[in-house]
Short mmCIF file of C-alpha atoms and ligand atoms in Angstrom, two decimals:
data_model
loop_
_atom_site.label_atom_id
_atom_site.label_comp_id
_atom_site.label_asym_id
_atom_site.label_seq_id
_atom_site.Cartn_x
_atom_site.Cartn_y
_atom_site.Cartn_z
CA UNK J 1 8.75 -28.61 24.27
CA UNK J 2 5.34 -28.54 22.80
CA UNK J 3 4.80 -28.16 18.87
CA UNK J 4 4.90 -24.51 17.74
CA UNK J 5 0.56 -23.88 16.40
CA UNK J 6 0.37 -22.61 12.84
CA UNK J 7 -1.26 -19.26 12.02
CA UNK J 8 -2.15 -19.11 8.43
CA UNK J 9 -3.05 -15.50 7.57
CA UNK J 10 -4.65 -14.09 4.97
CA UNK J 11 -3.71 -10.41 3.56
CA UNK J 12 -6.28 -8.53 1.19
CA UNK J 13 -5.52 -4.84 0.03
CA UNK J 14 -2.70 -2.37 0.59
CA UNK J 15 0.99 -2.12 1.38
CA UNK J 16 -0.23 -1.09 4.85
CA UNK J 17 -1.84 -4.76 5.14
CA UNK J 18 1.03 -6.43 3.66
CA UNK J 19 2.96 -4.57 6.70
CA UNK J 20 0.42 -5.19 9.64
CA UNK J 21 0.45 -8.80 9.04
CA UNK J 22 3.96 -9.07 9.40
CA UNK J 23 3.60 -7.68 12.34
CA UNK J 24 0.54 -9.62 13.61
CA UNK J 25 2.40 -12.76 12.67
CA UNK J 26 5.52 -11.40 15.13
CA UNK J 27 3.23 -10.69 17.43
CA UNK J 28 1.33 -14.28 17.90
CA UNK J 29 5.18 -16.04 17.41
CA UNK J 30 5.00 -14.72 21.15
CA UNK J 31 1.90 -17.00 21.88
CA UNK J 32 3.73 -19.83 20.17
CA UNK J 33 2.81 -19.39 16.75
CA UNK J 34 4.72 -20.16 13.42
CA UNK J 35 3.39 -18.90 10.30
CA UNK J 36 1.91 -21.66 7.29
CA UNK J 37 1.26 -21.22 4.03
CA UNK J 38 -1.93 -23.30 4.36
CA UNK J 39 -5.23 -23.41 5.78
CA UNK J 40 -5.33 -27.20 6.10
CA UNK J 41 -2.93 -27.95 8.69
CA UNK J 42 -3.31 -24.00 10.98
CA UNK J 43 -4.52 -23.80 14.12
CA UNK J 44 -5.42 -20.09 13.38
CA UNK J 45 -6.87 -18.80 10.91
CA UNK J 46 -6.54 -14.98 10.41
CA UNK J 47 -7.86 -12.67 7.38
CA UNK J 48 -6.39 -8.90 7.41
CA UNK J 49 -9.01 -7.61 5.17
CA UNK J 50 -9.40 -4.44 3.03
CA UNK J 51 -12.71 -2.31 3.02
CA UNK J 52 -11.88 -0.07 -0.04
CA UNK J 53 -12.69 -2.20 -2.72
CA UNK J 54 -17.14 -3.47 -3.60
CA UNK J 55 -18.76 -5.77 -1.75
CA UNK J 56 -15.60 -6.58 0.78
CA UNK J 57 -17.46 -7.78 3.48
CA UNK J 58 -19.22 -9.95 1.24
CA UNK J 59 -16.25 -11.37 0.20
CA UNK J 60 -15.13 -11.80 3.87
CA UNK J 61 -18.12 -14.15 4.20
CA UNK J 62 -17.69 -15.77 1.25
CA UNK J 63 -14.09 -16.67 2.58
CA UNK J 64 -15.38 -17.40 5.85
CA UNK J 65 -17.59 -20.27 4.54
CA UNK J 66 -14.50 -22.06 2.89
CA UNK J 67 -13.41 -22.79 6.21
CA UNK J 68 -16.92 -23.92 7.44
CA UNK J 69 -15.52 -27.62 7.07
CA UNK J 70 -11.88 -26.90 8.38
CA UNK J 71 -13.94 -25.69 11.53
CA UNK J 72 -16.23 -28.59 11.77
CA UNK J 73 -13.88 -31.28 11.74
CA UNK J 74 -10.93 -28.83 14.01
CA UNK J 75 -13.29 -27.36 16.75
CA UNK J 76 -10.04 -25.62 18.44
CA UNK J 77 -9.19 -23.88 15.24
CA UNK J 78 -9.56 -20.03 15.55
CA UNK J 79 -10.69 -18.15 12.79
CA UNK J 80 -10.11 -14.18 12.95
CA UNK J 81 -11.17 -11.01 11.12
CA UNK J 82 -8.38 -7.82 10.97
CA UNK J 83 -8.53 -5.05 8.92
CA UNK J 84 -10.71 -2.85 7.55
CA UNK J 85 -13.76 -4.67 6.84
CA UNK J 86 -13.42 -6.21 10.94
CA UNK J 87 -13.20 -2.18 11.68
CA UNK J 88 -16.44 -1.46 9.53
CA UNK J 89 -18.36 -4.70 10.52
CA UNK J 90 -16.85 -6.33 13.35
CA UNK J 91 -20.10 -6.86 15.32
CA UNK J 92 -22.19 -7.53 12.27
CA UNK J 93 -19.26 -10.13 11.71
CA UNK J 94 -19.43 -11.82 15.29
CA UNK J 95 -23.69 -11.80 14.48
CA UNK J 96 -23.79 -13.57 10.92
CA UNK J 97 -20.50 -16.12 11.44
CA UNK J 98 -20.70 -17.68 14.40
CA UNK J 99 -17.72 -20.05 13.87
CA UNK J 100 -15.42 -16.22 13.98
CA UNK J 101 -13.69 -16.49 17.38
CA UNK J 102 -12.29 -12.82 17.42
CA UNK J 103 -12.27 -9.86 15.49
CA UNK J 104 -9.32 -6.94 15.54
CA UNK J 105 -9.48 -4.09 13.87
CA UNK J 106 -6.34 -1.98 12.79
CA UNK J 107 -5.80 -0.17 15.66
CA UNK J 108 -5.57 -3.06 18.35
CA UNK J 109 -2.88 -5.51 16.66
CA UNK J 110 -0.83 -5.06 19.73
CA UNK J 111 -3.93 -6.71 21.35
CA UNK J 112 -4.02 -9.92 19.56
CA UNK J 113 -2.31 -12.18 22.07
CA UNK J 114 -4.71 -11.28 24.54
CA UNK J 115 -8.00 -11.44 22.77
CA UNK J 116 -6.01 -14.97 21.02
CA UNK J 117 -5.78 -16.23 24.74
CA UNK J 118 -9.42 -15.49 25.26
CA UNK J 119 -10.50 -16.47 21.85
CA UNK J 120 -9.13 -19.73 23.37
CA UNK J 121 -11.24 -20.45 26.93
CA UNK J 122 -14.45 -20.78 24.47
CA UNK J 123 -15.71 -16.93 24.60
CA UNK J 124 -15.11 -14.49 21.73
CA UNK J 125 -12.89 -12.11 21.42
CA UNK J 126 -14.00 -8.39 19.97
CA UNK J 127 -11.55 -5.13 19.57
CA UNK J 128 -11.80 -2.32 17.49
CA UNK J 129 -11.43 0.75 19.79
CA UNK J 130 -8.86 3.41 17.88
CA UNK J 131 -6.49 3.81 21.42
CA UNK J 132 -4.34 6.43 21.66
CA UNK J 133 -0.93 4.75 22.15
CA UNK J 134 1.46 3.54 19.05
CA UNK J 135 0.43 0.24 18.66
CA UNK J 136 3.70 -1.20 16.41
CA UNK J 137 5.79 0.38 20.11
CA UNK J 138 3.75 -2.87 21.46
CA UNK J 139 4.61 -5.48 18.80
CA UNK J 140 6.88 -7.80 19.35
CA UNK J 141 10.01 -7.94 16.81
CA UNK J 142 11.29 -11.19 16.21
CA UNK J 143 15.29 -10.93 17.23
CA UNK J 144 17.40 -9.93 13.97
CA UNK J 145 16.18 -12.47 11.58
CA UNK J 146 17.34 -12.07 8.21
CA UNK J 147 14.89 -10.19 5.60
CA UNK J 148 13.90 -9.50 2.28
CA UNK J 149 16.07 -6.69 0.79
CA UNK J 150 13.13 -4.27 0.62
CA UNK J 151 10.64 -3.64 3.59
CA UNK J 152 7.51 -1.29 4.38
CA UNK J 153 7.75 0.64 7.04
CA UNK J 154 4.38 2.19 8.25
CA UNK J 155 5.04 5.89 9.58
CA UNK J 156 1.77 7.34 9.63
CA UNK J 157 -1.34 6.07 9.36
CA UNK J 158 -5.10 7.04 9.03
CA UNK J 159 -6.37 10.16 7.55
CA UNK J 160 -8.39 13.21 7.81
CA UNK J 161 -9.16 14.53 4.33
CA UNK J 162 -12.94 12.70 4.18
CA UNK J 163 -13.04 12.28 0.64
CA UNK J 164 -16.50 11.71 -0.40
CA UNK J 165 -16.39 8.27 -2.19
CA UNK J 166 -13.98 6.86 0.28
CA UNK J 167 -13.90 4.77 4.12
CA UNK J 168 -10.26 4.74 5.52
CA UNK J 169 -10.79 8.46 7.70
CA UNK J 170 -13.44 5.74 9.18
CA UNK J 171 -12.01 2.56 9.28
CA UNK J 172 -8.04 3.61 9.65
CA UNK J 173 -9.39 6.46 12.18
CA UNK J 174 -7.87 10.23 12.04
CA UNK J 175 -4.91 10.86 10.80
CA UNK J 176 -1.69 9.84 13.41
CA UNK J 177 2.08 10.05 13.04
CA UNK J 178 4.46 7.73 14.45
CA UNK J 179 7.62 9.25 16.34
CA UNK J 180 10.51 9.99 14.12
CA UNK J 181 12.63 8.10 16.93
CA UNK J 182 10.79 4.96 16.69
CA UNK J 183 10.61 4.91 12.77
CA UNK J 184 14.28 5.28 12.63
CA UNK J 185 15.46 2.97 15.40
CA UNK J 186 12.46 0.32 12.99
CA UNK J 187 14.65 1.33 9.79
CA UNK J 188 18.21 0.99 11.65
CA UNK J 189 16.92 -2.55 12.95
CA UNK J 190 15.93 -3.70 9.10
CA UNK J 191 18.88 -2.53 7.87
CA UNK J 192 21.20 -4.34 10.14
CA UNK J 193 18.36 -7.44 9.00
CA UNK J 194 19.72 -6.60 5.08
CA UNK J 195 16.99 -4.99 3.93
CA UNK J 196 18.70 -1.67 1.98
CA UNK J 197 15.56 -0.92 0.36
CA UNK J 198 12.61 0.60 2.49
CA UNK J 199 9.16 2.29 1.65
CA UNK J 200 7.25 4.50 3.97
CA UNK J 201 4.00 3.77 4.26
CA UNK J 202 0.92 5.63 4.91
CA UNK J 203 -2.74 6.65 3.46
CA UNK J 204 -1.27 10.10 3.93
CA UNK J 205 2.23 9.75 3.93
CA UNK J 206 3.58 12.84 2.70
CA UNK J 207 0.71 14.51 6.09
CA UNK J 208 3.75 12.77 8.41
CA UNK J 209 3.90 15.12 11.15
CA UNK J 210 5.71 12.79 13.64
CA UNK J 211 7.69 14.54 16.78
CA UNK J 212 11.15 14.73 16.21
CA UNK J 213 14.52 14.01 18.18
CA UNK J 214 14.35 17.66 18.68
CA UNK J 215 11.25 17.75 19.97
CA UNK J 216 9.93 19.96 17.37
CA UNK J 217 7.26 18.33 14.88
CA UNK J 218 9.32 16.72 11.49
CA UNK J 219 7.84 16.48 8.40
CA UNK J 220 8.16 13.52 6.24
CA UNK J 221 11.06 15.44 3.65
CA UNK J 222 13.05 15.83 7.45
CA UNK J 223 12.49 12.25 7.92
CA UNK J 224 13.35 10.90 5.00
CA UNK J 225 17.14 13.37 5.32
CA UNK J 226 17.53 10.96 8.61
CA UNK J 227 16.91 7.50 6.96
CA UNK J 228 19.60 9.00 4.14
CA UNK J 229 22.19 9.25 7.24
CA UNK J 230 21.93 5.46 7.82
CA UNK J 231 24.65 3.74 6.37
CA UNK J 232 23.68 0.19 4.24
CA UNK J 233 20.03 1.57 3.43
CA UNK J 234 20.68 2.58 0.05
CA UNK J 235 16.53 3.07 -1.26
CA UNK J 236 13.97 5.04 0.01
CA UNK J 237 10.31 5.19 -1.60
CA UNK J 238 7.18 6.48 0.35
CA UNK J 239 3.66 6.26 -0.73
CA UNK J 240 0.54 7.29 -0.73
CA UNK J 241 0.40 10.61 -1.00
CA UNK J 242 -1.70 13.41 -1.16
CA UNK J 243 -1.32 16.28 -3.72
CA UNK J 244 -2.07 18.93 -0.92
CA UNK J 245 0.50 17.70 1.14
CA UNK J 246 3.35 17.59 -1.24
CA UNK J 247 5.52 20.17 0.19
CA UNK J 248 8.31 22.11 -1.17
CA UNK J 249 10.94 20.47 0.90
CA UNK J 250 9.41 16.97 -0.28
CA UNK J 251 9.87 18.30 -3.41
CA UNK J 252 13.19 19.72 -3.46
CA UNK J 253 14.22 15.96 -1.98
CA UNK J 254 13.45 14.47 -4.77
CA UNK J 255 15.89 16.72 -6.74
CA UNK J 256 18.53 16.34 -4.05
CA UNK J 257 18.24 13.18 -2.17
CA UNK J 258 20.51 10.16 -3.77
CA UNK J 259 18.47 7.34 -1.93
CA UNK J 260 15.30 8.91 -2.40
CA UNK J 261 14.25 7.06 -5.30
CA UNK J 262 12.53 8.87 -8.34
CA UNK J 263 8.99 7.44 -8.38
CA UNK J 264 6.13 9.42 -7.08
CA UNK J 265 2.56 7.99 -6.42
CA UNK J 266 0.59 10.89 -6.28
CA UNK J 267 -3.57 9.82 -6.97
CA UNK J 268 -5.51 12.87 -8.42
CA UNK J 269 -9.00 10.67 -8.75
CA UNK J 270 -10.47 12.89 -11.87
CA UNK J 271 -9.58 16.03 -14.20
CA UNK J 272 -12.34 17.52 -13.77
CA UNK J 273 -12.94 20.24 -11.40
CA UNK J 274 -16.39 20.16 -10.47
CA UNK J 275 -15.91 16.29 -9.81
CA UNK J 276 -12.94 16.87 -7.63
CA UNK J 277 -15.15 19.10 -5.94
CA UNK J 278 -17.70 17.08 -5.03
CA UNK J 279 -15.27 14.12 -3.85
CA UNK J 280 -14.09 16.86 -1.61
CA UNK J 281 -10.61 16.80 -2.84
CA UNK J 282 -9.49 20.44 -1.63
CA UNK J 283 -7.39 20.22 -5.06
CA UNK J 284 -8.26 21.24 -8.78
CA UNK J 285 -6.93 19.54 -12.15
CA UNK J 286 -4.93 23.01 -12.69
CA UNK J 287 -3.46 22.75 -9.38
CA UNK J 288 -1.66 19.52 -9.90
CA UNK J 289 -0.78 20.20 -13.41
CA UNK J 290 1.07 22.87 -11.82
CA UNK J 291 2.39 20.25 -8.79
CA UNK J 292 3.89 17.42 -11.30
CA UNK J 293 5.33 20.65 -13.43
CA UNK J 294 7.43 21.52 -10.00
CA UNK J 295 8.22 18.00 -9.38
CA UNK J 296 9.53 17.46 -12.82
CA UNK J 297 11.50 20.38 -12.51
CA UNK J 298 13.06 19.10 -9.74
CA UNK J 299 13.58 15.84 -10.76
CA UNK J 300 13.09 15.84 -14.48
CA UNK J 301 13.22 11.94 -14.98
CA UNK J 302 10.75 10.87 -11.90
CA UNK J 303 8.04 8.47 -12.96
CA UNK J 304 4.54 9.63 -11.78
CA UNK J 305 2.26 7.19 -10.75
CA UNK J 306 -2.01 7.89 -9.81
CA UNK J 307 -5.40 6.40 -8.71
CA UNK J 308 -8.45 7.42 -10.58
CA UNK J 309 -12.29 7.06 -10.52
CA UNK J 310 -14.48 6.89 -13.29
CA UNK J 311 -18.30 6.90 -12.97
CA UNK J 312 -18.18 9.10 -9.89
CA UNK J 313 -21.85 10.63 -9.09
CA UNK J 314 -23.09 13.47 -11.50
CA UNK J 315 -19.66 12.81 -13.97
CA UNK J 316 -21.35 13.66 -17.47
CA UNK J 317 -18.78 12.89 -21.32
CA UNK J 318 -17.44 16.17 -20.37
CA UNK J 319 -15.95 15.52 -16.96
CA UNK J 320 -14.52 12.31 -18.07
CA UNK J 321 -12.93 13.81 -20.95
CA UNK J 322 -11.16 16.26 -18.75
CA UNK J 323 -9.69 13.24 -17.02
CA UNK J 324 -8.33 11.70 -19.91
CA UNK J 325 -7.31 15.31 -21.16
CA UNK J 326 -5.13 15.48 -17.54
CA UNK J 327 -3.90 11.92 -18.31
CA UNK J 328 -2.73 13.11 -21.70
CA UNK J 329 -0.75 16.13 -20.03
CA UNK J 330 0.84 14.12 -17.09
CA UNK J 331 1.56 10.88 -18.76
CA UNK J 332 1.79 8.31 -16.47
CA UNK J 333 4.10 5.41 -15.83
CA UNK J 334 2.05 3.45 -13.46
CA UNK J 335 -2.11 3.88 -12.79
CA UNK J 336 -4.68 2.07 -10.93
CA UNK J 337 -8.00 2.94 -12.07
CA UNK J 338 -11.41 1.95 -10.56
CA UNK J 339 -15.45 2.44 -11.27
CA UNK J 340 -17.07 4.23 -8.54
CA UNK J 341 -18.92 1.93 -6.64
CA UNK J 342 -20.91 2.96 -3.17
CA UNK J 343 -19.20 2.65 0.46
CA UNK J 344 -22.18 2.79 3.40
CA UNK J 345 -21.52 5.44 5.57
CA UNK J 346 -19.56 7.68 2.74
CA UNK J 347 -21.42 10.93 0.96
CA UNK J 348 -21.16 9.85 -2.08
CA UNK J 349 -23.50 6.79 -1.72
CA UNK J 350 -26.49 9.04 -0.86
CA UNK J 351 -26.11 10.05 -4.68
CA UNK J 352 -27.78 8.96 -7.53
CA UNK J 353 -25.75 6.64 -9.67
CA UNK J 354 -24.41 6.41 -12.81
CA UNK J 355 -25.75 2.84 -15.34
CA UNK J 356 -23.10 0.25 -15.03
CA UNK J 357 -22.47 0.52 -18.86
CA UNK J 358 -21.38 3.72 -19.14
CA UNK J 359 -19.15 3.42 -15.71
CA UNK J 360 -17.58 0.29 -17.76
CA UNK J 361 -16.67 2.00 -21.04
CA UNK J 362 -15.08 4.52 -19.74
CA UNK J 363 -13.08 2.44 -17.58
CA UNK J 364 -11.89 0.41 -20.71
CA UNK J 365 -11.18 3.94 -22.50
CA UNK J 366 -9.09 5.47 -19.78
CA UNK J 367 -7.15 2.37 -18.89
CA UNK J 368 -6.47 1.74 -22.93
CA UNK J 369 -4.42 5.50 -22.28
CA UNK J 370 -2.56 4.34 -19.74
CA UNK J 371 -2.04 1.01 -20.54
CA UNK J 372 -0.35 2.96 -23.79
CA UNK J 373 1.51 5.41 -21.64
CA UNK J 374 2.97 2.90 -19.47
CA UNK J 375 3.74 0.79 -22.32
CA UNK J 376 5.62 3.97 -23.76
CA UNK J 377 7.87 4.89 -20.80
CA UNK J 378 8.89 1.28 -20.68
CA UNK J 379 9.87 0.74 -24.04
CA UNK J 380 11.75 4.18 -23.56
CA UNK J 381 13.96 2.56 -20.93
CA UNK J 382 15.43 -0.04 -23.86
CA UNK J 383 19.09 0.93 -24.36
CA UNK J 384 19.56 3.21 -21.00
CA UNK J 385 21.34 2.30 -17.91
CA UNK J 386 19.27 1.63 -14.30
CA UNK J 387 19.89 0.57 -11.17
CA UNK J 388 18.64 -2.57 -10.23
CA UNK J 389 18.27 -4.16 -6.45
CA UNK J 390 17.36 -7.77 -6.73
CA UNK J 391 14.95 -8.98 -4.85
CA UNK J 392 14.59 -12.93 -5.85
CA UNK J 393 15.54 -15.81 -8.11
CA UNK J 394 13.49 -15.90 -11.78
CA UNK J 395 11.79 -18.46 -12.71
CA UNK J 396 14.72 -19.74 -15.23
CA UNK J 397 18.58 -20.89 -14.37
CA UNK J 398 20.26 -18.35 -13.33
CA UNK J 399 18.03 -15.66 -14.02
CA UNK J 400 17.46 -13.19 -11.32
CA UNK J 401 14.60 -10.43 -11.13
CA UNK J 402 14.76 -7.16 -9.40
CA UNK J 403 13.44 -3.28 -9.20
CA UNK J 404 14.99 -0.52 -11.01
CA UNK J 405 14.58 2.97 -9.41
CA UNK J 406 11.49 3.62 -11.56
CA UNK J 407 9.72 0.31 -9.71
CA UNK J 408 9.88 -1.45 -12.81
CA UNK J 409 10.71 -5.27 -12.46
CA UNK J 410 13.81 -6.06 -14.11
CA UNK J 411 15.31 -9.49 -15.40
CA UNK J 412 18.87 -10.29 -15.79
CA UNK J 413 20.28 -13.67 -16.61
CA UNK J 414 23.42 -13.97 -14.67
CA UNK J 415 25.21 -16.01 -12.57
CA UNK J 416 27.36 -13.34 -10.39
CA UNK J 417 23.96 -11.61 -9.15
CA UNK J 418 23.06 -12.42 -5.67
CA UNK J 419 19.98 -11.06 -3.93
CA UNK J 420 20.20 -8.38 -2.73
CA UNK J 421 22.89 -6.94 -5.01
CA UNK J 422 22.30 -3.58 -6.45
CA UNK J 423 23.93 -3.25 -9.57
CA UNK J 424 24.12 -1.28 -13.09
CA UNK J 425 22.00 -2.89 -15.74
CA UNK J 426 21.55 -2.10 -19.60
CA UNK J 427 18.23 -2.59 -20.45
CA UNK J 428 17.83 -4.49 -23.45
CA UNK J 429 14.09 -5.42 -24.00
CA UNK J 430 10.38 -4.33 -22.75
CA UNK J 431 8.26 -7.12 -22.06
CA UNK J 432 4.20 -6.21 -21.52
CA UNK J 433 5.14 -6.36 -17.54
CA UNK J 434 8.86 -6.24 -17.31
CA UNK J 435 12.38 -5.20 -18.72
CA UNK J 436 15.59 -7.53 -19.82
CA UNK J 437 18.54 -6.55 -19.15
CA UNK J 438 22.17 -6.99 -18.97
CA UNK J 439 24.28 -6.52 -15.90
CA UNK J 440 27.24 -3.95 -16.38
CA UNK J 441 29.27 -3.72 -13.58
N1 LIG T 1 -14.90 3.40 -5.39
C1 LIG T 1 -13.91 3.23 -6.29
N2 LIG T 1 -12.62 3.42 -6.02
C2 LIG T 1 -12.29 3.81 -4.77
N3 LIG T 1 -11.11 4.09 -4.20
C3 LIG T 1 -11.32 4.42 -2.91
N4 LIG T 1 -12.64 4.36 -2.63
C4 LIG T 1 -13.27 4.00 -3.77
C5 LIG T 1 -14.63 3.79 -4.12
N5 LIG T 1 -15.62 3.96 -3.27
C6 LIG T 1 -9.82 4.08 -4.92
C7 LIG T 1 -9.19 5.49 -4.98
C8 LIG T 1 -8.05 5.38 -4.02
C9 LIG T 1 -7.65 3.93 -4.19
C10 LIG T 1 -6.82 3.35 -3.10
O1 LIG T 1 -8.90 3.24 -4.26
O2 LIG T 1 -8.74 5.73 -6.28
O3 LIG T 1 -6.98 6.27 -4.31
FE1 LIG T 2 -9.31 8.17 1.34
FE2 LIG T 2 -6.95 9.07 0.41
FE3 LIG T 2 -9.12 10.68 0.39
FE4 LIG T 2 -7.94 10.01 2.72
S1 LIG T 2 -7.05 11.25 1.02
S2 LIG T 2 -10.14 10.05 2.31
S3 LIG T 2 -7.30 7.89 2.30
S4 LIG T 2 -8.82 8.78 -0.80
#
């Protein structure tokens, strides 16, 4: 038997792209690839890149040019782009690095053993076409190897909603749901693999629209009722969602679903409403004041988590102050916060700019208020009792570190805890990005 070739892969971004390369990696095992941790010894070099953050593609070729050696001295390695950024820029790609050998963009994973086989007879390989069929249906799952106890599962993918400032409705595609069928026979399979945690994933998760047993279309509160049925998963989290989308049987399954877990990322960008307005959210500040009011109400102790923008186009002191106003009323227990910065191709980079200095400050200003709020729903978990599944070993004897429901990472010293455990834990410290605790039962 010939030695198995080593794909070293590179994931950048999202949840979604933590996901796809497990599945690209599944994939190529079918072409006779194992998977290194190491670009020195592969014999493929892949990078799933993500377009959503500045200057991506820059960083692409920056990346590119590390391997500008490896190449030279390996002339059978392969080097490929995925993801976004090979979406966006695959044929500017295959122009300014010669040394790529084949670009796939999100849509065509279930091509890469074909364009890897032509990669191989010295022509290039290109693929970004957004074809209609499911593309995960045509990945190849490894048989039943054990796994982590928590897994993604991607149900839906790509999106319609065209906010201004942002490039997945072009580089995901329109929005598409996967079969209910499919996503439950995925979530049966990782269950009976141990995993007994898993999160749906999707840029518009809580849009899932995917056809049913039934034939009738199910939406993702029905799905979520399914996964529940299966016996061993035990945790089910979904994200990202969008506050249009958050329906009232979504919400009503947060106050009555066990496994549903109570954490909610639900981005609203900005507080202000003509902002909102021109990012082409479809939603006002009042709006989802009015949304996180139901949710609470429905599940009083969920922990809200949210995305925002500061330094969007035409946002004056005022505007920004009406963020951190909404900030003040939600308070959040998790937030990822970003300065505008231009996308090609997206509205919002026609528009004149705001100075870098003032897009700065008030990123330092609103992530001080979070950083505080955060800090101030930990601390208020010191004394109480959570659930914790563990995921891995700590980094000291015996010491074992999982999630609690609320996503925060827990540590507890003991020597009866065994991964994948899920057990009843006293918290007993807040560390600045963790809890201690002890284990109860
Ligand atoms: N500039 C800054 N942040 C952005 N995001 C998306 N596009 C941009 C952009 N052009 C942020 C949004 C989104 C998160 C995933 O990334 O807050 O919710
Ligand atoms: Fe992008 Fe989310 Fe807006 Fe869709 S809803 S365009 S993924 S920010």
């Amino acid at each position: 038997m010939s030695e198995p070739k080593k794909l070293y892969i590179k994931t950048y971004g999202c949840q979604m792209n933590v996901y796809d390369s497990e599945r690209m990696v599944e994939a190529l095992g079918g072409s006779g690839y194992v998977e290194t941790q190491t670009p020195d010894d592969a014999d493929m070099i892949l990078l799933n890149t993500c377009h959503i953050r500045e200057k991506a593609a820059e960083k692409v070729y920056s990346e590119l040019g590390r391997y500008k050696t490896l190449k030279s001295e390996k002339p059978d390695l392969k080097i490929g782009v995925a993801g976004c950024v090979a979406q966006a820029e695959g044929e500017e790609i295959m122009r300014r690095q010669p040394m790529v050998d084949l670009v796939v963009g999100p849509q065509s994973y279930h091509r890469l053993p074909e364009l890897e086989a032509k990669a191989g007879t010295g022509s290039r390989a290109i693929d970004t076409d957004f074809p209609e069929e499911d593309k995960f249906e045509h990945l190849k799952r490894r048989p039943k190897a054990k796994r982590a106890p928590a897994a993604f599962l991607t149900v839906q993918e790509g999106c319609d909603k065209f906010c201004a400032f942002c490039v997945v409705p072009y580089t995901r595609g329109a929005e598409v749901s996967r079969p209910a069928e499919r996503v439950l026979q995925e979530a049966r399979d990782l269950v009976e693999r141990g995993v007994r945690e898993i999160t749906l994933l999707g840029q518009n998760v809580n849009a899932y629209h995917g056809a049913g047993a039934d034939g009738s279309e199910w939406t993702l509160a029905r799905l979520i009722w399914e996964l529940d049925a299966i016996d061993g998963l035990e945790r089910i989290r979904f994200t990202t969602s969008h506050p249009n989308d958050m329906q009232d049987d979504l919400i009503e399954a947060h106050g009555t679903c066990k496994k549903l877990m109570p954490y909610l990322h639900l981005p609203v960008q900005s507080g202000s409403d003509k902002i909102l307005k021109r990012m082409n959210r479809s939603h006002d500040a009042q709006s989802y004041l009015k949304l996180i009011e139901r949710i609470r109400a429905a599940r009083p102790d969920i922990l809200i988590s949210g995305d925002f923008i500061v330094g969007f186009p035409e946002e004056t002191d005022q505007d920004f102050e009406d963020t951190m106003n909404l900030i003040r009323e939600v308070q959040y227990g998790q937030a990822f916060s970003f300065k505008y910065s231009t996308r090609p191709g997206t509205p919002a980079a026609e528009r004149d700019q705001l100075p870098e200095d003032v897009k700065t400050e008030r990123l330092h200003r609103l992530q001080a208020l979070i950083t505080e709020q955060q800090r101030a729903i930990q601390d208020s978990m010191v004394g109480r009792e959570v659930s914790v599944l563990f995921e891995r070993a700590g980094r000291f004897e015996e010491q074992m570190v999982g999630k609690s429901e609320y996503l925060h990472a827990v540590h507890v010293t003991d020597p009866t805890i065994q991964i994948g455990d899920i057990r009843r834990v006293r918290i007993t410290q807040s560390n600045p990005n963790s809890l201690d605790g002890q284990a109860l039962n």
